[in-house]
């Protein structure tokens, strides 16, 4: 059988391929299936429910800090999702599980096919953006949030849903989106406070 990864050219791609081939046989193991299923909490719909639920809880409890946190989480997730979507729609990269069965490719493109949307990891971007936004107002959640985000991202590798560099890129996007959205959020909050006084 021909090497499905013969088109992997860069050093990063070669590392991705090496790791993927090393963990590929793990993808069908029960622990990977269970933990992988649980890691779907990092997908867009659950993260949206979490951010909007936090905002709603803050409003219902008349808790300004919790409301602000929910809005901050929503803003960070929205920006991270927008960035990763733009990138996914401009780069066609075969997902590892598909590449193992057919052939790998990574190139500029506009495909909307799930099988060609490996880069970057949206689960990682969204999870990190949301947990870091939560930590802005609740610093005690910093370490658990980082651990949660790392777990969500790391699980995508033995599941063969993403390459290592997809997860790393997702983490950078999530971190940058949270930083940018929080700065904008703080600026807007300051402006509102100034205009109200």
Coordinates of C-alpha atoms in Angstrom, one line a residue:
X1 CA 0.0 0.0 0.0
X2 CA 1.3 3.5 -0.9
X3 CA 2.2 5.8 1.9
X4 CA -0.9 8.1 2.5
X5 CA 1.4 10.7 4.0
X6 CA 3.9 11.0 1.1
X7 CA 2.8 14.6 0.4
X8 CA 3.7 15.8 3.9
X9 CA 6.6 18.1 3.1
X10 CA 7.5 20.5 6.0
X11 CA 9.2 19.5 9.3
X12 CA 6.0 20.3 11.2
X13 CA 4.0 18.0 8.9
X14 CA 6.5 15.2 9.3
X15 CA 6.3 15.5 13.1
X16 CA 2.5 15.5 12.8
X17 CA 2.6 12.3 10.7
X18 CA 5.0 10.6 13.0
X19 CA 2.8 11.2 16.0
X20 CA -0.4 10.3 14.1
X21 CA 1.1 7.0 13.0
X22 CA 2.3 6.2 16.5
X23 CA -1.1 6.8 18.1
X24 CA -3.4 5.6 15.3
X25 CA -3.9 2.1 16.7
X26 CA -5.1 3.8 20.0
X27 CA -8.1 5.4 18.3
X28 CA -10.3 2.4 18.7
X29 CA -9.5 1.6 22.3
X30 CA -12.3 2.0 24.7
X31 CA -10.6 4.6 26.8
X32 CA -10.0 6.8 23.8
X33 CA -13.6 6.4 22.6
X34 CA -15.0 7.3 26.1
X35 CA -12.6 10.2 26.8
X36 CA -13.0 11.3 23.2
X37 CA -16.7 11.4 23.4
X38 CA -16.5 13.4 26.7
X39 CA -14.1 15.9 25.0
X40 CA -16.9 16.9 22.7
X41 CA -17.9 19.3 25.5
X42 CA -15.3 21.5 23.9
X43 CA -17.3 21.7 20.6
X44 CA -19.2 24.8 19.6
X45 CA -22.7 24.0 20.8
X46 CA -21.7 22.9 24.4
X47 CA -19.4 25.9 24.7
X48 CA -22.2 28.3 23.5
X49 CA -24.6 26.7 26.1
X50 CA -22.0 27.2 28.8
X51 CA -21.3 30.9 27.9
X52 CA -25.0 31.8 27.5
X53 CA -26.0 29.7 30.6
X54 CA -23.4 31.6 32.7
X55 CA -24.7 34.9 31.5
X56 CA -28.3 33.9 32.2
X57 CA -27.4 32.6 35.7
X58 CA -25.7 35.9 36.4
X59 CA -28.8 37.9 35.3
X60 CA -31.1 35.6 37.2
X61 CA -29.0 35.9 40.4
X62 CA -28.5 39.6 39.9
X63 CA -24.8 38.9 40.1
X64 CA -22.9 41.5 38.0
X65 CA -19.6 39.6 38.2
X66 CA -21.1 36.4 37.0
X67 CA -23.0 38.2 34.2
X68 CA -19.9 40.0 33.1
X69 CA -18.0 36.7 33.1
X70 CA -20.6 35.0 30.9
X71 CA -20.5 37.9 28.4
X72 CA -16.7 37.8 28.5
X73 CA -16.8 34.0 27.8
X74 CA -19.3 34.5 25.0
X75 CA -17.2 37.2 23.4
X76 CA -14.0 35.2 23.6
X77 CA -15.6 32.1 22.2
X78 CA -17.3 34.1 19.4
X79 CA -13.9 35.6 18.3
X80 CA -12.0 32.3 18.6
X81 CA -14.7 30.6 16.5
X82 CA -14.6 33.3 13.8
X83 CA -10.8 33.2 13.5
X84 CA -10.7 29.4 13.3
X85 CA -13.5 29.4 10.7
X86 CA -11.7 31.9 8.5
X87 CA -8.6 29.8 8.6
X88 CA -10.4 26.4 8.1
X89 CA -12.1 27.9 5.0
X90 CA -8.8 29.0 3.5
X91 CA -6.7 25.8 4.2
X92 CA -7.7 22.3 3.1
X93 CA -6.0 19.8 5.4
X94 CA -7.1 16.2 5.5
X95 CA -8.1 15.0 9.0
X96 CA -5.8 12.2 10.3
X97 CA -8.4 9.5 10.4
X98 CA -9.3 10.2 6.7
X99 CA -5.7 10.5 5.6
X100 CA -4.8 7.1 7.1
X101 CA -7.5 5.6 4.9
X102 CA -7.0 7.6 1.7
X103 CA -4.3 10.3 1.2
X104 CA -3.1 13.3 3.1
X105 CA -3.0 16.8 1.7
X106 CA -2.5 20.3 3.0
X107 CA -2.9 23.3 0.7
X108 CA -4.7 26.5 0.2
X109 CA -8.3 25.9 -0.6
X110 CA -11.9 26.7 0.1
X111 CA -13.4 23.3 0.9
X112 CA -16.2 23.2 3.4
X113 CA -15.9 19.4 3.7
X114 CA -15.5 18.1 7.2
X115 CA -12.8 15.7 6.0
X116 CA -10.7 18.6 4.8
X117 CA -11.1 20.8 7.9
X118 CA -8.4 19.6 10.2
X119 CA -6.5 22.8 10.6
X120 CA -6.9 24.3 13.2
X121 CA -8.6 22.6 16.1
X122 CA -11.8 24.5 16.9
X123 CA -12.3 22.4 20.1
X124 CA -9.0 23.6 21.5
X125 CA -9.5 27.2 20.4
X126 CA -13.0 27.4 21.9
X127 CA -12.2 25.6 25.2
X128 CA -9.1 27.8 25.9
X129 CA -10.9 31.0 25.0
X130 CA -13.8 30.2 27.3
X131 CA -11.7 29.0 30.3
X132 CA -9.3 31.9 30.1
X133 CA -12.2 34.3 30.0
X134 CA -13.7 32.6 33.0
X135 CA -10.4 33.0 34.8
X136 CA -10.4 36.8 34.3
X137 CA -13.1 37.2 36.9
X138 CA -12.5 34.0 38.8
X139 CA -8.7 33.5 39.0
X140 CA -9.1 30.4 41.1
X141 CA -10.3 28.6 37.9
X142 CA -7.0 29.3 36.0
X143 CA -5.3 26.0 36.6
X144 CA -8.4 23.8 36.2
X145 CA -9.3 25.7 33.1
X146 CA -5.9 25.2 31.5
X147 CA -6.0 21.5 32.5
X148 CA -9.5 21.2 30.9
X149 CA -8.4 22.9 27.7
X150 CA -5.3 20.8 27.5
X151 CA -7.3 17.6 27.9
X152 CA -9.9 18.7 25.2
X153 CA -7.1 19.5 22.8
X154 CA -4.9 16.5 23.6
X155 CA -7.8 14.0 23.2
X156 CA -8.2 15.1 19.5
X157 CA -4.8 13.5 18.7
X158 CA -5.3 9.8 19.7
X159 CA -8.9 10.1 18.3
X160 CA -7.1 10.9 15.0
X161 CA -9.4 14.0 14.6
X162 CA -6.5 16.5 14.5
X163 CA -2.8 16.6 14.1
X164 CA -0.5 18.0 16.9
X165 CA 0.0 21.3 15.0
X166 CA -3.8 21.7 14.6
X167 CA -4.2 21.5 18.3
X168 CA -1.2 23.9 18.9
X169 CA -2.7 26.4 16.4
X170 CA -6.1 26.1 18.1
X171 CA -4.5 26.9 21.4
X172 CA -2.8 30.0 20.0
X173 CA -6.1 31.2 18.5
X174 CA -8.0 30.6 21.7
X175 CA -5.4 32.5 23.8
X176 CA -5.2 35.4 21.3
X177 CA -9.0 35.6 20.9
X178 CA -9.5 35.8 24.7
X179 CA -6.8 38.4 25.1
X180 CA -8.2 40.6 22.3
X181 CA -11.9 40.2 23.3
X182 CA -11.1 40.9 27.0
X183 CA -9.2 44.1 26.1
X184 CA -12.1 45.2 23.9
X185 CA -14.6 44.2 26.7
X186 CA -12.6 46.1 29.3
X187 CA -12.4 49.2 27.1
X188 CA -16.1 49.1 26.4
X189 CA -16.9 48.7 30.1
X190 CA -14.7 51.6 30.9
X191 CA -16.3 53.8 28.3
X192 CA -19.8 52.9 29.6
X193 CA -18.7 53.7 33.1
X194 CA -17.2 57.1 32.0
X195 CA -20.2 58.1 30.0
X196 CA -22.6 57.2 32.8
X197 CA -20.8 59.3 35.4

